[in-house]
Each structure stands twice: as structure tokens, then as C-alpha cells.
């Protein structure tokens, strides 16, 4: 129950501080522009809901990271963490409650954004599909939730919001942008051009939570794909990205003082 109370307070704080309004507004504006651009500049015979994933996934990674980095460091810096723990809530309650509160902001942001721009999709997509659209929303929530957890661990390890902020910026740059750039360079210049993409390279790509869904079925590899390209292994990757950062966040927070 204490976890839910912390989560509720965190979500309400996001509303009172207008953080939720700002994040929803910025994401929806970006999504409206991007859907219009994607569906009008790309031939309508090839454009689908999946074509929206890449850039919007990068945006969701950034949102999750920026929402998470102040979760504990900000409370510690302002001194309100002492009052929160005196409520009484345990440190585990604070970690999990903060996580759920920030995840709620991510979910509301993504859902509202895609509901608002759904007319763009219906009018301009080649073959509008409610199932594909809802599936896209669900798939996008995964990296958002994961990077809230990762940024939360970063926040628990930081003594100030400045340190946490720079860590969050680096984190967002690496996983939202640099990962793809390095992957493209390796694929274009370092892999044998006629040998095809090796499975180990697909696994490395899949370790980025943005690409957890890249299984053998999605890649059309047939039945000879290794186990780490099976659909269930994507769940293992996501679980690892959630449980390890949350565990680290709790351990770091448990061993730190409140000053």
C-alpha cells in the first residue's frame, strides 16, 4: 500500500508542477509533426504504423530518461526525501513508488499523444489498422518504462541533480542515437557485404531495449534461428533491463545517507 501511496503522490506532483502537461504537449506536438511528415513524404503504398516506431521510440527513450533522473536525486537535494521517508515509507517503497509514478506519466503521455494524432494515421496511412496502431503504442511503452528504471538507478547513485542530469543526457544519447549510428557503421563498413547479417550482430542490436521485439519471426529468418532470436527472449531482455536497474536503485539508495 505504501508503494501505491508514493506512486500516487509522485504522479500528483507531476500534475501540480505541470510536468505532465509539458511532456504531453511536447510529445504530442512532435508526434503530430512527425506523423504528418512520415505519411505525406513517404509513398502511401508503403507507409504503415510500424514506420512511426523508430523516431518515436527515440523520443520515448528521452522522455523516460528525463522523467527518471530527478526521481530520488531531486528529493534528496531539496530535503523532501527526509519527510517522505518519515511518512512512514521504507526506501523500497520510495524506489518502487517513484518508478510506478514516473511510468504512469510515460503511459499517459504516449497514449494521449497517439490518440490525438490518430486521425492523421487513419487519413494518411496506406492500410490503417487499429490492431497495428494499438500494438505500436504497446511496443513504444516498453523502452519508456525501461529507461525510467535505468534513470531511477542513476538518480539513486547521484548526490545531486546536476550529476544525474548529465548522466541522463549521456544515457539518452547512447541508447536513442549513438547505438544506431555505431550499428549502421559496423553493418555498412565492417561486416562482409555478401555474407548477410550474422546472428550475433542481431543479438547485440536486440540488447538495446528499443529493439527487444526483433525476433526471428519479425526478421523473417525461418525456423533455424538461435534461441536468443526467439520471441520469448525479448521478454528476458526487457526483464533484465527492469530488474537489474531497480535492484541497483534500491541497493544504492538503501546504503546512502539522506544529506
mmCIF file of C-alpha atoms in Angstrom:
data_model
loop_
_atom_site.group_PDB
_atom_site.id
_atom_site.type_symbol
_atom_site.label_atom_id
_atom_site.label_comp_id
_atom_site.label_asym_id
_atom_site.label_seq_id
_atom_site.Cartn_x
_atom_site.Cartn_y
_atom_site.Cartn_z
ATOM 1 C CA UNK A 1 0.000 0.000 0.000
ATOM 2 C CA UNK A 2 2.853 2.406 0.801
ATOM 3 C CA UNK A 3 4.262 1.838 -2.687
ATOM 4 C CA UNK A 4 0.983 2.940 -4.253
ATOM 5 C CA UNK A 5 0.798 5.979 -1.978
ATOM 6 C CA UNK A 6 4.266 7.081 -3.063
ATOM 7 C CA UNK A 7 3.341 6.455 -6.706
ATOM 8 C CA UNK A 8 0.125 8.448 -6.342
ATOM 9 C CA UNK A 9 1.956 11.363 -4.718
ATOM 10 C CA UNK A 10 4.622 11.298 -7.423
ATOM 11 C CA UNK A 11 2.030 11.351 -10.195
ATOM 12 C CA UNK A 12 0.083 14.139 -8.490
ATOM 13 C CA UNK A 13 3.308 16.131 -8.117
ATOM 14 C CA UNK A 14 3.836 15.764 -11.878
ATOM 15 C CA UNK A 15 0.372 17.226 -12.437
ATOM 16 C CA UNK A 16 0.817 20.085 -9.954
ATOM 17 C CA UNK A 17 4.224 21.050 -11.325
ATOM 18 C CA UNK A 18 2.829 20.955 -14.883
ATOM 19 C CA UNK A 19 5.462 18.361 -15.788
ATOM 20 C CA UNK A 20 2.767 16.076 -17.149
ATOM 21 C CA UNK A 21 1.184 18.874 -19.182
ATOM 22 C CA UNK A 22 4.545 19.915 -20.617
ATOM 23 C CA UNK A 23 5.626 16.385 -21.513
ATOM 24 C CA UNK A 24 2.271 15.518 -23.091
ATOM 25 C CA UNK A 25 2.232 18.783 -25.039
ATOM 26 C CA UNK A 26 5.768 18.440 -26.385
ATOM 27 C CA UNK A 27 5.381 14.768 -27.276
ATOM 28 C CA UNK A 28 2.011 15.316 -28.956
ATOM 29 C CA UNK A 29 3.349 18.249 -30.983
ATOM 30 C CA UNK A 30 6.348 16.182 -32.069
ATOM 31 C CA UNK A 31 4.118 13.245 -32.931
ATOM 32 C CA UNK A 32 1.687 15.403 -34.908
ATOM 33 C CA UNK A 33 4.517 16.864 -36.974
ATOM 34 C CA UNK A 34 6.241 13.532 -37.459
ATOM 35 C CA UNK A 35 3.123 11.610 -38.475
ATOM 36 C CA UNK A 36 2.222 14.302 -40.982
ATOM 37 C CA UNK A 37 5.758 14.280 -42.380
ATOM 38 C CA UNK A 38 6.009 10.488 -42.455
ATOM 39 C CA UNK A 39 2.667 9.894 -44.108
ATOM 40 C CA UNK A 40 2.903 12.711 -46.650
ATOM 41 C CA UNK A 41 6.568 12.451 -47.643
ATOM 42 C CA UNK A 42 6.616 8.646 -47.877
ATOM 43 C CA UNK A 43 4.693 6.855 -50.634
ATOM 44 C CA UNK A 44 1.332 5.850 -49.199
ATOM 45 C CA UNK A 45 1.642 2.362 -50.634
ATOM 46 C CA UNK A 46 4.434 1.531 -48.187
ATOM 47 C CA UNK A 47 3.699 3.584 -45.080
ATOM 48 C CA UNK A 48 2.344 1.655 -42.092
ATOM 49 C CA UNK A 49 2.025 2.116 -38.337
ATOM 50 C CA UNK A 50 5.406 0.440 -37.892
ATOM 51 C CA UNK A 51 7.090 3.247 -39.838
ATOM 52 C CA UNK A 52 6.331 5.530 -36.903
ATOM 53 C CA UNK A 53 8.284 3.397 -34.457
ATOM 54 C CA UNK A 54 11.931 4.367 -34.883
ATOM 55 C CA UNK A 55 11.816 8.114 -34.283
ATOM 56 C CA UNK A 56 9.013 7.943 -31.744
ATOM 57 C CA UNK A 57 10.918 5.236 -29.853
ATOM 58 C CA UNK A 58 13.876 7.608 -29.606
ATOM 59 C CA UNK A 59 11.555 10.284 -28.229
ATOM 60 C CA UNK A 60 10.110 7.874 -25.662
ATOM 61 C CA UNK A 61 13.612 6.839 -24.556
ATOM 62 C CA UNK A 62 14.449 10.501 -23.956
ATOM 63 C CA UNK A 63 11.176 11.089 -22.084
ATOM 64 C CA UNK A 64 11.651 8.069 -19.822
ATOM 65 C CA UNK A 65 15.232 9.058 -19.056
ATOM 66 C CA UNK A 66 14.445 12.690 -18.307
ATOM 67 C CA UNK A 67 11.486 11.759 -16.122
ATOM 68 C CA UNK A 68 13.565 9.354 -14.061
ATOM 69 C CA UNK A 69 16.785 11.214 -13.388
ATOM 70 C CA UNK A 70 15.381 13.585 -10.723
ATOM 71 C CA UNK A 71 13.201 10.989 -9.030
ATOM 72 C CA UNK A 72 15.448 10.468 -5.997
ATOM 73 C CA UNK A 73 18.296 12.942 -6.506
ATOM 74 C CA UNK A 74 15.812 15.806 -6.713
ATOM 75 C CA UNK A 75 14.077 14.786 -3.494
ATOM 76 C CA UNK A 76 17.440 14.403 -1.746
ATOM 77 C CA UNK A 77 18.663 17.788 -2.952
ATOM 78 C CA UNK A 78 15.500 19.602 -1.861
ATOM 79 C CA UNK A 79 15.417 17.877 1.522
ATOM 80 C CA UNK A 80 11.925 16.467 0.976
ATOM 81 C CA UNK A 81 13.282 12.918 0.999
ATOM 82 C CA UNK A 82 13.512 13.003 4.794
ATOM 83 C CA UNK A 83 9.836 13.882 5.055
ATOM 84 C CA UNK A 84 8.910 11.214 2.517
ATOM 85 C CA UNK A 85 10.726 8.514 4.477
ATOM 86 C CA UNK A 86 9.158 9.737 7.689
ATOM 87 C CA UNK A 87 5.618 9.233 6.362
ATOM 88 C CA UNK A 88 6.426 6.315 7.095
ATOM 89 C CA UNK A 89 7.645 4.722 3.878
ATOM 90 C CA UNK A 90 10.580 2.378 3.516
ATOM 91 C CA UNK A 91 13.294 3.006 0.979
ATOM 92 C CA UNK A 92 11.949 0.124 -1.070
ATOM 93 C CA UNK A 93 8.547 1.832 -1.088
ATOM 94 C CA UNK A 94 10.148 5.034 -2.335
ATOM 95 C CA UNK A 95 12.086 3.324 -5.138
ATOM 96 C CA UNK A 96 9.150 1.289 -6.421
ATOM 97 C CA UNK A 97 6.641 4.076 -5.848
ATOM 98 C CA UNK A 98 8.778 6.584 -7.727
ATOM 99 C CA UNK A 99 9.170 4.069 -10.537
ATOM 100 C CA UNK A 100 5.423 3.484 -10.839
ATOM 101 C CA UNK A 101 4.647 7.198 -10.623
ATOM 102 C CA UNK A 102 7.063 8.070 -13.424
ATOM 103 C CA UNK A 103 5.885 5.115 -15.504
ATOM 104 C CA UNK A 104 2.328 6.424 -15.187
ATOM 105 C CA UNK A 105 3.483 9.736 -16.666
ATOM 106 C CA UNK A 106 5.109 7.904 -19.594
ATOM 107 C CA UNK A 107 1.984 5.828 -20.224
ATOM 108 C CA UNK A 108 -0.346 8.833 -20.119
ATOM 109 C CA UNK A 109 1.976 10.801 -22.403
ATOM 110 C CA UNK A 110 2.257 8.110 -25.064
ATOM 111 C CA UNK A 111 -1.422 7.166 -25.018
ATOM 112 C CA UNK A 112 -2.689 10.757 -25.202
ATOM 113 C CA UNK A 113 -0.204 11.607 -27.939
ATOM 114 C CA UNK A 114 -1.258 8.718 -30.138
ATOM 115 C CA UNK A 115 -4.962 9.256 -29.508
ATOM 116 C CA UNK A 116 -4.627 12.902 -30.564
ATOM 117 C CA UNK A 117 -2.765 12.088 -33.794
ATOM 118 C CA UNK A 118 -4.841 9.026 -34.684
ATOM 119 C CA UNK A 119 -6.817 10.992 -37.346
ATOM 120 C CA UNK A 120 -3.515 11.548 -39.187
ATOM 121 C CA UNK A 121 -2.954 7.825 -39.219
ATOM 122 C CA UNK A 122 -6.489 6.978 -40.329
ATOM 123 C CA UNK A 123 -6.493 9.530 -43.146
ATOM 124 C CA UNK A 124 -2.956 9.149 -44.456
ATOM 125 C CA UNK A 125 -1.703 5.620 -43.788
ATOM 126 C CA UNK A 126 -1.684 3.128 -46.635
ATOM 127 C CA UNK A 127 -3.692 0.500 -44.759
ATOM 128 C CA UNK A 128 -4.941 1.801 -41.393
ATOM 129 C CA UNK A 129 -5.142 -0.932 -38.780
ATOM 130 C CA UNK A 130 -6.404 -0.474 -35.240
ATOM 131 C CA UNK A 131 -4.549 -3.604 -34.149
ATOM 132 C CA UNK A 132 -1.264 -2.359 -35.606
ATOM 133 C CA UNK A 133 -1.764 1.075 -34.059
ATOM 134 C CA UNK A 134 -2.504 -0.289 -30.585
ATOM 135 C CA UNK A 135 0.407 -2.699 -30.956
ATOM 136 C CA UNK A 136 2.668 0.214 -31.815
ATOM 137 C CA UNK A 137 1.620 2.040 -28.642
ATOM 138 C CA UNK A 138 2.268 -1.046 -26.525
ATOM 139 C CA UNK A 139 5.657 -1.618 -28.124
ATOM 140 C CA UNK A 140 6.662 2.009 -27.564
ATOM 141 C CA UNK A 141 5.814 1.840 -23.875
ATOM 142 C CA UNK A 142 8.496 -0.805 -23.291
ATOM 143 C CA UNK A 143 11.586 1.408 -23.836
ATOM 144 C CA UNK A 144 9.877 4.229 -21.959
ATOM 145 C CA UNK A 145 9.311 2.048 -18.891
ATOM 146 C CA UNK A 146 12.804 0.547 -19.109
ATOM 147 C CA UNK A 147 14.556 3.894 -19.216
ATOM 148 C CA UNK A 148 12.566 5.202 -16.277
ATOM 149 C CA UNK A 149 14.073 2.290 -14.323
ATOM 150 C CA UNK A 150 17.589 2.929 -15.635
ATOM 151 C CA UNK A 151 17.388 6.660 -14.905
ATOM 152 C CA UNK A 152 15.994 5.883 -11.449
ATOM 153 C CA UNK A 153 19.109 3.839 -10.677
ATOM 154 C CA UNK A 154 21.219 6.728 -11.937
ATOM 155 C CA UNK A 155 19.267 9.101 -9.708
ATOM 156 C CA UNK A 156 19.770 6.870 -6.668
ATOM 157 C CA UNK A 157 23.518 6.827 -7.313
ATOM 158 C CA UNK A 158 23.833 10.609 -7.730
ATOM 159 C CA UNK A 159 24.393 13.118 -4.958
ATOM 160 C CA UNK A 160 22.953 16.000 -6.970
ATOM 161 C CA UNK A 161 20.525 16.579 -9.795
ATOM 162 C CA UNK A 162 23.332 18.087 -11.878
ATOM 163 C CA UNK A 163 25.279 14.836 -11.868
ATOM 164 C CA UNK A 164 22.092 12.872 -12.511
ATOM 165 C CA UNK A 165 21.129 15.216 -15.350
ATOM 166 C CA UNK A 166 24.413 14.784 -17.203
ATOM 167 C CA UNK A 167 24.237 11.053 -16.682
ATOM 168 C CA UNK A 168 20.716 11.067 -18.122
ATOM 169 C CA UNK A 169 21.832 13.087 -21.141
ATOM 170 C CA UNK A 170 24.641 10.638 -21.867
ATOM 171 C CA UNK A 171 22.272 7.710 -21.370
ATOM 172 C CA UNK A 172 19.698 9.129 -23.777
ATOM 173 C CA UNK A 173 22.310 9.964 -26.413
ATOM 174 C CA UNK A 174 23.867 6.499 -26.266
ATOM 175 C CA UNK A 175 20.686 4.438 -26.489
ATOM 176 C CA UNK A 176 18.491 6.734 -28.569
ATOM 177 C CA UNK A 177 21.044 7.856 -31.144
ATOM 178 C CA UNK A 178 24.654 6.660 -30.841
ATOM 179 C CA UNK A 179 23.697 2.970 -30.701
ATOM 180 C CA UNK A 180 22.061 3.192 -34.132
ATOM 181 C CA UNK A 181 24.932 5.182 -35.607
ATOM 182 C CA UNK A 182 27.542 2.675 -34.439
ATOM 183 C CA UNK A 183 25.380 -0.226 -35.576
ATOM 184 C CA UNK A 184 24.967 1.296 -39.042
ATOM 185 C CA UNK A 185 28.708 1.943 -39.362
ATOM 186 C CA UNK A 186 29.540 -1.639 -38.392
ATOM 187 C CA UNK A 187 26.890 -3.049 -40.708
ATOM 188 C CA UNK A 188 27.965 -0.869 -43.643
ATOM 189 C CA UNK A 189 31.746 -0.981 -43.384
ATOM 190 C CA UNK A 190 32.882 -3.822 -41.126
ATOM 191 C CA UNK A 191 30.658 -6.785 -41.946
ATOM 192 C CA UNK A 192 31.273 -8.825 -45.116
ATOM 193 C CA UNK A 193 28.881 -7.396 -47.717
ATOM 194 C CA UNK A 194 27.855 -10.740 -49.208
ATOM 195 C CA UNK A 195 27.645 -12.819 -46.049
ATOM 196 C CA UNK A 196 24.454 -11.321 -44.644
ATOM 197 C CA UNK A 197 23.963 -10.026 -41.120
ATOM 198 C CA UNK A 198 25.277 -12.541 -38.558
ATOM 199 C CA UNK A 199 23.013 -13.597 -35.714
ATOM 200 C CA UNK A 200 25.438 -12.364 -33.051
ATOM 201 C CA UNK A 201 25.091 -8.877 -34.515
ATOM 202 C CA UNK A 202 21.310 -9.160 -34.372
ATOM 203 C CA UNK A 203 21.622 -10.147 -30.702
ATOM 204 C CA UNK A 204 23.752 -7.090 -29.920
ATOM 205 C CA UNK A 205 21.175 -4.923 -31.669
ATOM 206 C CA UNK A 206 18.399 -6.565 -29.683
ATOM 207 C CA UNK A 207 20.069 -5.774 -26.364
ATOM 208 C CA UNK A 208 19.019 -2.175 -26.848
ATOM 209 C CA UNK A 209 15.521 -2.130 -25.282
ATOM 210 C CA UNK A 210 14.241 -0.266 -28.337
ATOM 211 C CA UNK A 211 14.786 -3.428 -30.354
ATOM 212 C CA UNK A 212 13.594 -6.098 -27.918
ATOM 213 C CA UNK A 213 10.965 -7.163 -30.483
ATOM 214 C CA UNK A 214 13.459 -8.045 -33.251
ATOM 215 C CA UNK A 215 12.911 -11.791 -33.155
ATOM 216 C CA UNK A 216 13.237 -14.437 -35.836
ATOM 217 C CA UNK A 217 9.610 -14.030 -36.863
ATOM 218 C CA UNK A 218 9.877 -10.266 -37.271
ATOM 219 C CA UNK A 219 13.140 -10.637 -39.191
ATOM 220 C CA UNK A 220 11.695 -13.496 -41.277
ATOM 221 C CA UNK A 221 14.600 -15.824 -40.510
ATOM 222 C CA UNK A 222 12.632 -19.061 -40.546
ATOM 223 C CA UNK A 223 12.927 -21.884 -38.031
ATOM 224 C CA UNK A 224 16.725 -22.132 -37.965
ATOM 225 C CA UNK A 225 17.272 -19.048 -35.789
ATOM 226 C CA UNK A 226 19.097 -19.448 -32.441
ATOM 227 C CA UNK A 227 17.214 -19.271 -29.148
ATOM 228 C CA UNK A 228 18.250 -15.678 -28.479
ATOM 229 C CA UNK A 229 16.234 -14.583 -31.505
ATOM 230 C CA UNK A 230 13.091 -16.345 -30.328
ATOM 231 C CA UNK A 231 10.171 -14.095 -29.277
ATOM 232 C CA UNK A 232 10.373 -15.151 -25.613
ATOM 233 C CA UNK A 233 13.970 -13.967 -25.342
ATOM 234 C CA UNK A 234 12.775 -10.407 -25.880
ATOM 235 C CA UNK A 235 10.910 -10.761 -22.588
ATOM 236 C CA UNK A 236 14.126 -11.901 -20.907
ATOM 237 C CA UNK A 237 15.948 -8.835 -22.210
ATOM 238 C CA UNK A 238 13.220 -6.473 -21.009
ATOM 239 C CA UNK A 239 13.028 -8.199 -17.616
ATOM 240 C CA UNK A 240 16.778 -7.824 -17.202
ATOM 241 C CA UNK A 241 16.641 -4.155 -18.108
ATOM 242 C CA UNK A 242 13.924 -3.642 -15.493
ATOM 243 C CA UNK A 243 15.030 -5.829 -12.600
ATOM 244 C CA UNK A 244 18.749 -5.029 -12.607
ATOM 245 C CA UNK A 245 18.377 -1.207 -12.561
ATOM 246 C CA UNK A 246 15.571 -1.345 -9.993
ATOM 247 C CA UNK A 247 17.643 -3.678 -7.820
ATOM 248 C CA UNK A 248 20.646 -1.388 -8.116
ATOM 249 C CA UNK A 249 18.497 1.641 -7.346
ATOM 250 C CA UNK A 250 17.265 0.012 -4.148
ATOM 251 C CA UNK A 251 20.730 -1.138 -3.033
ATOM 252 C CA UNK A 252 22.324 2.236 -3.733
ATOM 253 C CA UNK A 253 19.511 4.118 -2.039
ATOM 254 C CA UNK A 254 19.472 1.765 0.944
ATOM 255 C CA UNK A 255 23.181 2.315 1.586
ATOM 256 C CA UNK A 256 23.222 6.073 1.097
ATOM 257 C CA UNK A 257 22.523 8.815 3.600
ATOM 258 C CA UNK A 258 19.853 11.432 3.027
ATOM 259 C CA UNK A 259 22.059 14.501 3.122
#
